[in-house]
Amino acid sequence: MLPEDPISPEAAISRFLASLKTPARILVAISGGSDSSGLLLLLRDALKANPDIPISLCAATVDHALRSESANEAGRVAALCASSGIVHRTMVWQGEKPKTGIMAAAREARYGLLAEAAQALDASLIVTGHTLDDQHETLQMRGMRAEQISTGIADGVLFDRRFWILRPLLFSTRADIRRYLTARDVAWIDDPSNEDVKYERVRMRRQLAAEGSAGTDVRAAWRERLALSSDGAAWLDRHFRLHGGLLGQVMPEGLRQDRGVLDYALGRLTAVFGGQPFVPGRMQMERLLAFATAGKPGRTTVGRVVFDLRHDGLYLARESRGILPLVLRPGELGVWDGRFAARNRSGATIEIVARAGATNDVTRRKGSSAPEDQDLPDPGHGRGDDRDWSRDLPRAIWKRAAASAPVISAREGSLLPETARSVDLAPHFAPFDRFLTRFDFTFADRLSAVFSRAPYAEPPLRSIDGKTI
């Protein structure tokens, strides 16, 4: 077990409701299983007992359409919600399902559909029924892959920069939730996939049932991660510069800071500049830290990022290899190279490629725009001045960064000026913009300011664990 004693479901929900900023409208993600059904009814009963709290409920079920019974199960959930007077929507995962990586794809689809439902039902946040049992399983699985202590499942995650997903029952047990439902004569659905040993989580669940859980102080790990996020944000302010939205520079003093903070910040900067959703692995980070702190000028590549160490600091930019084109039809959205969010508001199909790869045979189709026709970002961006960049930056380093810049062309015919103006490009942070845990919020929000992006949505909380924030 975790060092903390489990919290009764009723106490957890009471604490959760007291922690929320109000007014609020909560979308409950409910599959019909015991955890999510318990979450819905616990919230319903708590709000009935406190009718003056300005909080309302709605609910959504995601039918992944992976089993023949799923539609009927969604109907049973809809009936439960109707009997409780709670507005409910069933969201179906449409289209062909992948042959491999089905769990990851289903998770991505599930949260996307929940966000759609939240928007349609005017919800201000989403809650899921993750429990202490889920936390144990996650900690055990991650512990088998890494030596570092894991933070496990986060109690709050910002999805797609729009909706906070909170987990009120993360320190309550499944057994206690089922006792709550049984006492009210409420049945739940048992998904047969929860017994399929081809899934790692199911195997881990059985192992934990047989052997018990190793004690891990997850709240201590949370506090450590939050401190790193805060210290990393301060490190950005003092020691990091952004040039032209494409080139990062860590000042020399920044490389002499606490190794834990440097590890945290450089790892996340690598993921951002490389367009990757995860920081590099432990061995890669050890190699990068050794290079960055050795003080010997040179270059190395980690996580699709070229690091160039010079007397005036460590420069980092996306390497120009392996950058794939992105084709967007009229009205489509997409993410190019994991680094730029793109929206095509024009009436033409466009293609985005890297400047280094924008050769005649790629971009000059029937007179479409050549790279030199499109301006590069201002290298002074992020410095707060308009000095000649060539006086401040090594030319070869800036040219390398500029080679990874996005270039827009028309798929057919010439790229008209109005078409180019109708394509929106904005920096995209691959490790944060889809799923941002509460633990990394402070660092990510500061980085968003460095890139002149809008701030991330604040957590809809006024307190955490009874402490005002």
XYZ file of C-alpha atoms in Angstrom:
469
model
C 0.000 0.000 0.000
C 0.957 3.621 -0.328
C 2.062 5.250 2.940
C -1.103 7.362 3.015
C -4.193 5.596 4.362
C -6.909 5.176 1.747
C -9.582 7.859 1.825
C -13.205 6.764 1.940
C -15.018 7.564 -1.328
C -17.471 9.821 0.488
C -14.686 11.823 2.145
C -12.780 12.056 -1.139
C -15.798 13.482 -2.958
C -16.549 15.925 -0.145
C -12.969 17.182 -0.231
C -13.039 17.378 -4.032
C -16.222 19.464 -4.202
C -14.864 21.820 -1.552
C -11.683 22.255 -3.615
C -13.421 23.397 -6.813
C -13.779 26.928 -8.013
C -17.469 27.641 -8.436
C -19.750 27.816 -10.282
C -18.783 24.630 -12.088
C -20.352 22.078 -14.381
C -18.748 18.640 -14.142
C -18.737 16.104 -16.951
C -18.443 12.606 -15.469
C -16.747 10.101 -17.763
C -18.721 6.924 -17.108
C -18.194 3.518 -18.706
C -20.640 1.644 -16.482
C -17.878 -0.057 -14.509
C -17.837 0.138 -10.737
C -15.303 2.975 -10.467
C -17.011 5.423 -12.827
C -20.534 4.464 -11.741
C -19.509 5.014 -8.136
C -18.000 8.384 -9.038
C -21.231 9.529 -10.697
C -23.480 8.472 -7.820
C -21.139 9.769 -5.145
C -21.160 13.186 -6.804
C -24.939 13.048 -7.275
C -25.589 12.159 -3.633
C -23.123 14.753 -2.298
C -24.708 17.525 -4.362
C -28.208 16.452 -3.314
C -27.100 16.730 0.298
C -25.688 20.215 -0.383
C -28.126 21.827 -2.842
C -26.691 25.320 -2.342
C -23.339 24.436 -3.946
C -23.339 25.995 -7.462
C -22.129 22.801 -9.157
C -24.054 20.743 -11.696
C -23.435 17.375 -13.330
C -23.582 15.904 -16.806
C -22.108 12.666 -18.106
C -20.678 11.005 -21.192
C -19.903 7.442 -22.196
C -17.363 6.600 -24.858
C -18.348 3.554 -26.892
C -15.068 2.366 -28.402
C -17.016 -0.013 -30.677
C -14.440 -2.751 -30.040
C -16.924 -5.285 -28.637
C -20.387 -6.263 -29.811
C -21.813 -5.625 -26.316
C -20.515 -2.053 -26.031
C -23.586 -0.340 -27.523
C -25.928 -2.123 -25.109
C -23.640 -1.251 -22.192
C -23.710 2.414 -23.203
C -27.507 2.188 -23.235
C -27.506 0.853 -19.659
C -25.347 3.792 -18.587
C -27.702 6.219 -20.310
C -30.604 4.681 -18.383
C -28.742 5.044 -15.078
C -28.087 8.709 -15.803
C -31.703 9.307 -16.848
C -32.950 7.755 -13.599
C -30.695 10.173 -11.723
C -31.799 13.212 -13.744
C -28.324 13.671 -15.237
C -27.909 14.708 -18.871
C -25.889 12.060 -20.719
C -24.301 11.597 -24.128
C -22.861 8.522 -25.793
C -19.825 9.246 -27.955
C -18.862 6.536 -30.446
C -15.316 5.966 -31.681
C -15.918 5.892 -35.422
C -13.715 4.605 -38.224
C -11.222 1.809 -38.654
C -9.289 0.783 -35.561
C -5.501 0.274 -35.610
C -4.108 -3.254 -35.681
C -1.378 -2.418 -33.162
C -1.199 0.000 -30.238
C -4.935 -0.269 -29.695
C -4.813 0.767 -26.029
C -2.928 3.992 -26.738
C -5.167 4.790 -29.722
C -8.291 4.109 -27.657
C -7.036 6.422 -24.901
C -6.394 9.215 -27.409
C -9.832 8.731 -28.967
C -11.530 8.520 -25.566
C -10.225 11.839 -24.296
C -10.884 13.550 -27.606
C -14.509 12.395 -27.522
C -14.886 13.379 -23.868
C -13.644 16.868 -24.727
C -16.210 17.057 -27.533
C -18.941 16.048 -25.116
C -17.748 18.562 -22.508
C -17.897 21.339 -25.061
C -21.350 20.305 -26.282
C -22.724 20.078 -22.732
C -21.048 23.318 -21.622
C -19.006 21.530 -18.948
C -16.111 23.337 -17.301
C -14.139 20.223 -16.327
C -14.079 16.434 -16.715
C -13.725 13.828 -13.970
C -12.716 10.176 -14.283
C -12.996 7.255 -11.877
C -9.317 6.350 -11.467
C -8.706 4.751 -8.086
C -5.927 3.848 -5.694
C -5.850 0.418 -7.319
C -5.112 2.030 -10.696
C -2.381 4.073 -9.034
C -0.760 0.952 -7.587
C -0.778 -0.750 -10.987
C 0.701 2.264 -12.751
C 3.455 2.726 -10.177
C 4.350 -0.954 -10.398
C 4.474 -0.938 -14.214
C 6.544 2.238 -14.414
C 8.821 1.028 -11.646
C 9.725 -1.972 -13.769
C 10.868 0.321 -16.590
C 12.814 3.003 -14.731
C 14.941 3.403 -11.645
C 13.520 6.814 -10.781
C 10.486 7.093 -8.526
C 7.415 7.655 -10.675
C 4.705 10.195 -9.937
C 2.190 7.619 -11.155
C -1.223 8.821 -12.271
C -1.614 12.579 -11.913
C -4.606 13.901 -10.014
C -5.111 16.563 -12.690
C -4.318 16.706 -16.419
C -5.052 19.508 -18.881
C -6.208 18.026 -22.190
C -5.643 19.820 -25.480
C -5.074 23.129 -23.618
C -8.851 23.236 -23.079
C -10.271 20.922 -20.412
C -8.928 19.873 -17.047
C -9.434 16.181 -16.287
C -9.509 15.565 -12.528
C -9.476 12.281 -10.586
C -11.286 12.680 -7.262
C -11.071 9.005 -6.211
C -7.349 8.501 -6.807
C -6.765 7.713 -3.113
C -9.891 5.596 -2.599
C -10.009 1.856 -3.159
C -12.123 -0.032 -5.666
C -13.375 -2.270 -2.877
C -14.743 0.709 -0.934
C -16.431 2.083 -4.053
C -18.066 -1.279 -4.709
C -19.278 -1.440 -1.116
C -20.883 1.969 -1.650
C -22.686 0.727 -4.785
C -23.725 -2.578 -3.226
C -25.258 -0.788 -0.237
C -27.467 1.110 -2.727
C -28.269 -1.974 -4.783
C -26.569 -0.538 -7.859
C -25.073 -3.022 -10.331
C -22.069 -2.310 -12.510
C -20.681 -3.656 -15.775
C -17.607 -5.868 -15.778
C -15.616 -5.325 -18.967
C -14.140 -8.700 -20.043
C -10.987 -6.934 -21.266
C -10.190 -6.313 -17.590
C -9.480 -10.056 -17.331
C -7.500 -10.404 -20.573
C -3.900 -11.181 -19.643
C -2.593 -9.987 -23.005
C -2.757 -6.503 -21.470
C 0.104 -5.528 -19.142
C -2.215 -3.777 -16.687
C -4.269 -6.943 -16.205
C -1.130 -8.986 -15.542
C 0.073 -6.383 -13.068
C -3.324 -6.339 -11.348
C -3.127 -10.076 -10.784
C 0.438 -9.845 -9.533
C -0.510 -7.130 -7.046
C -3.461 -9.182 -5.837
C -1.103 -12.071 -5.121
C 1.906 -10.185 -3.753
C 0.631 -6.818 -2.542
C 2.064 -3.405 -3.423
C 5.481 -2.059 -2.566
C 5.170 1.098 -0.497
C 5.782 4.198 -2.595
C 5.305 7.672 -1.196
C 3.599 9.062 -4.272
C 2.695 12.360 -2.621
C 6.377 12.958 -1.869
C 7.146 12.267 -5.528
C 4.411 14.745 -6.472
C 5.914 17.424 -4.213
C 9.361 16.839 -5.711
C 8.011 17.101 -9.262
C 6.083 20.283 -8.456
C 9.234 21.810 -6.967
C 11.201 20.898 -10.098
C 8.538 22.501 -12.274
C 8.706 25.702 -10.248
C 12.511 25.739 -10.163
C 12.602 24.934 -13.879
C 10.345 27.906 -14.610
C 12.664 30.195 -12.659
C 15.625 28.692 -14.548
C 13.923 29.570 -17.857
C 13.542 33.187 -16.757
C 17.167 33.535 -15.726
C 19.107 31.376 -18.138
C 17.181 30.677 -21.362
C 16.741 32.789 -24.488
C 14.623 32.124 -27.571
C 15.631 33.436 -30.996
C 13.208 33.541 -33.895
C 10.968 30.910 -32.364
C 13.408 28.292 -33.704
C 16.666 28.564 -31.788
C 17.111 28.115 -28.058
C 20.103 29.327 -26.071
C 21.034 28.303 -22.531
C 23.364 30.892 -21.069
C 26.642 29.596 -19.571
C 25.553 30.201 -15.979
C 22.441 28.106 -16.617
C 24.614 25.063 -17.236
C 26.142 25.402 -13.770
C 22.854 25.177 -11.892
C 21.509 22.307 -9.790
C 21.802 19.104 -11.823
C 18.261 17.975 -11.031
C 16.782 21.236 -12.307
C 19.029 21.170 -15.375
C 17.975 17.579 -16.080
C 14.292 18.515 -15.774
C 14.473 21.668 -17.899
C 16.806 20.374 -20.628
C 14.793 17.178 -20.979
C 11.585 19.085 -21.600
C 13.235 21.627 -23.884
C 14.610 18.714 -25.906
C 11.111 17.288 -26.297
C 9.704 20.698 -27.302
C 12.417 21.556 -29.843
C 12.432 17.986 -31.172
C 8.644 17.780 -31.458
C 8.507 14.654 -29.297
C 5.776 13.857 -26.723
C 8.252 12.441 -24.190
C 11.587 13.537 -22.783
C 14.612 11.468 -23.851
C 15.359 8.270 -21.946
C 17.673 8.143 -18.956
C 20.773 7.081 -20.892
C 20.271 9.815 -23.481
C 19.781 12.437 -20.785
C 22.928 11.346 -18.940
C 24.875 11.704 -22.180
C 23.359 15.142 -22.833
C 24.046 16.394 -19.315
C 27.631 15.172 -19.450
C 28.113 17.014 -22.755
C 26.401 20.222 -21.591
C 28.326 20.501 -18.328
C 31.776 19.412 -19.544
C 32.572 22.899 -20.864
C 34.177 21.573 -24.043
C 32.835 23.195 -27.259
C 31.272 20.792 -29.711
C 28.020 19.372 -31.057
C 25.818 16.403 -30.248
C 22.328 15.270 -31.241
C 19.719 13.978 -28.820
C 16.009 13.490 -29.448
C 16.088 15.058 -32.959
C 17.730 18.193 -31.511
C 21.221 19.460 -32.352
C 23.034 20.842 -29.300
C 25.919 23.195 -30.064
C 28.054 24.176 -27.063
C 30.020 27.421 -27.450
C 31.636 29.978 -25.166
C 28.369 31.963 -25.003
C 26.217 28.993 -24.041
C 24.416 25.914 -25.309
C 22.343 26.349 -28.482
C 19.594 23.926 -29.423
C 17.560 23.583 -32.618
C 15.666 20.873 -34.463
C 17.951 18.871 -36.738
C 16.918 19.299 -40.362
C 16.670 15.580 -41.143
C 13.536 13.454 -40.940
C 11.016 16.309 -41.094
C 7.955 14.980 -42.918
C 5.547 17.141 -44.948
C 2.011 17.826 -43.758
C -0.864 18.156 -46.243
C -3.957 20.041 -45.099
C -7.182 20.286 -47.063
C -9.402 23.368 -46.674
C -10.591 23.715 -43.100
C -8.268 21.047 -41.693
C -6.112 21.258 -38.571
C -2.858 19.442 -38.017
C 0.460 19.429 -36.196
C 3.579 19.695 -38.347
C 6.695 17.900 -37.105
C 5.337 17.963 -33.548
C 6.415 21.630 -33.357
C 3.790 23.769 -35.084
C 0.008 23.668 -34.892
C -1.450 24.508 -38.294
C -4.928 25.538 -39.404
C -5.806 25.889 -43.078
C -8.503 28.551 -43.314
C -8.056 28.883 -47.082
C -10.029 27.223 -49.843
C -6.980 25.429 -51.257
C -5.066 22.305 -50.247
C -1.665 23.258 -48.899
C 1.523 21.457 -47.907
C 3.939 22.371 -45.137
C 7.572 21.276 -45.453
C 10.881 22.166 -43.830
C 12.774 25.028 -45.393
C 15.816 22.775 -45.853
C 13.701 20.311 -47.830
C 11.784 22.881 -49.847
C 13.572 22.125 -53.108
C 12.250 22.785 -56.579
C 10.709 19.371 -56.998
C 8.843 19.724 -53.672
C 7.553 23.264 -53.588
C 7.749 24.763 -57.071
C 4.897 22.866 -58.603
C 3.507 24.917 -61.449
C 4.897 28.114 -59.996
C 4.049 27.544 -56.342
C 5.868 29.575 -53.717
C 9.631 29.177 -53.405
C 11.193 29.227 -49.941
C 12.846 32.567 -50.501
C 9.421 34.123 -51.032
C 8.501 33.458 -47.425
C 10.062 35.413 -44.599
C 11.786 33.622 -41.767
C 10.761 34.462 -38.206
C 12.575 37.453 -36.751
C 15.641 36.089 -34.956
C 15.260 38.793 -32.328
C 11.885 37.392 -31.255
C 11.855 36.639 -27.566
C 14.740 39.023 -26.760
C 12.638 42.141 -26.461
C 14.766 44.165 -28.897
C 15.276 44.680 -32.620
C 19.080 44.526 -32.786
C 20.768 42.999 -35.824
C 20.784 39.298 -34.982
C 24.082 38.722 -36.802
C 25.857 40.712 -34.089
C 24.577 38.329 -31.411
C 24.253 34.846 -32.887
C 26.733 32.608 -34.682
C 25.581 32.635 -38.296
C 26.039 28.887 -38.830
C 23.879 28.113 -35.799
C 21.060 30.391 -36.933
C 21.185 28.929 -40.453
C 20.830 25.449 -38.980
C 17.807 26.512 -36.968
C 16.284 28.337 -39.941
C 16.571 25.187 -42.047
C 13.931 23.581 -39.802
C 11.442 26.423 -40.290
C 8.037 25.602 -41.831
C 7.417 26.605 -45.448
C 3.924 26.655 -46.973
C 3.214 25.757 -50.589
C 0.150 25.010 -52.697
C -0.428 21.381 -53.619
C -1.675 22.482 -57.019
C -0.998 25.687 -58.896
C 0.537 28.800 -57.428
C 0.395 29.741 -53.797
C -1.698 32.891 -53.760
C -0.863 35.533 -51.154
C -4.364 35.302 -49.666
C -3.942 31.534 -49.310
C -0.667 31.937 -47.421
C -2.277 34.532 -45.145
C -5.101 32.084 -44.401
C -2.806 29.420 -42.953
C -2.255 29.863 -39.216
C 0.931 28.519 -37.655
C 1.613 28.564 -33.917
C 4.264 26.865 -31.759
C 3.153 23.459 -30.493
C 4.658 21.869 -27.395
C 4.506 18.116 -27.998
C 5.071 17.066 -24.356
C 2.456 19.479 -23.001
C -0.216 20.607 -25.459
C -2.170 17.347 -25.609
C -1.705 16.091 -22.053
C -0.254 18.460 -19.442
C -0.071 17.108 -15.908
C -0.581 19.426 -12.970
C 3.001 18.651 -11.954
C 4.471 20.273 -15.081
C 2.006 23.150 -15.321
C 4.233 25.908 -13.924
C 7.147 25.100 -16.232
C 4.948 24.677 -19.319
C 3.077 27.901 -18.645
C 6.344 29.843 -18.316
C 7.616 28.277 -21.544
C 4.389 29.320 -23.249
C 5.143 32.910 -22.271
C 8.701 32.600 -23.635
C 7.230 31.596 -27.000
C 4.653 34.436 -26.767
C 1.807 31.943 -26.629
C -1.393 32.342 -24.621
C -1.198 30.916 -21.098
C -2.518 27.442 -20.372
C -5.925 27.190 -18.690
C -5.503 27.379 -14.913
C -6.613 24.343 -12.858
C -10.249 24.811 -11.755
C -9.180 24.423 -8.119
C -9.019 26.778 -5.187
C -7.384 24.221 -2.884
C -5.502 20.913 -3.069
C -5.614 18.474 -0.145
C -7.318 21.167 1.878
C -4.588 23.733 1.238
C -5.451 26.977 -0.551
C -3.626 27.525 -3.864
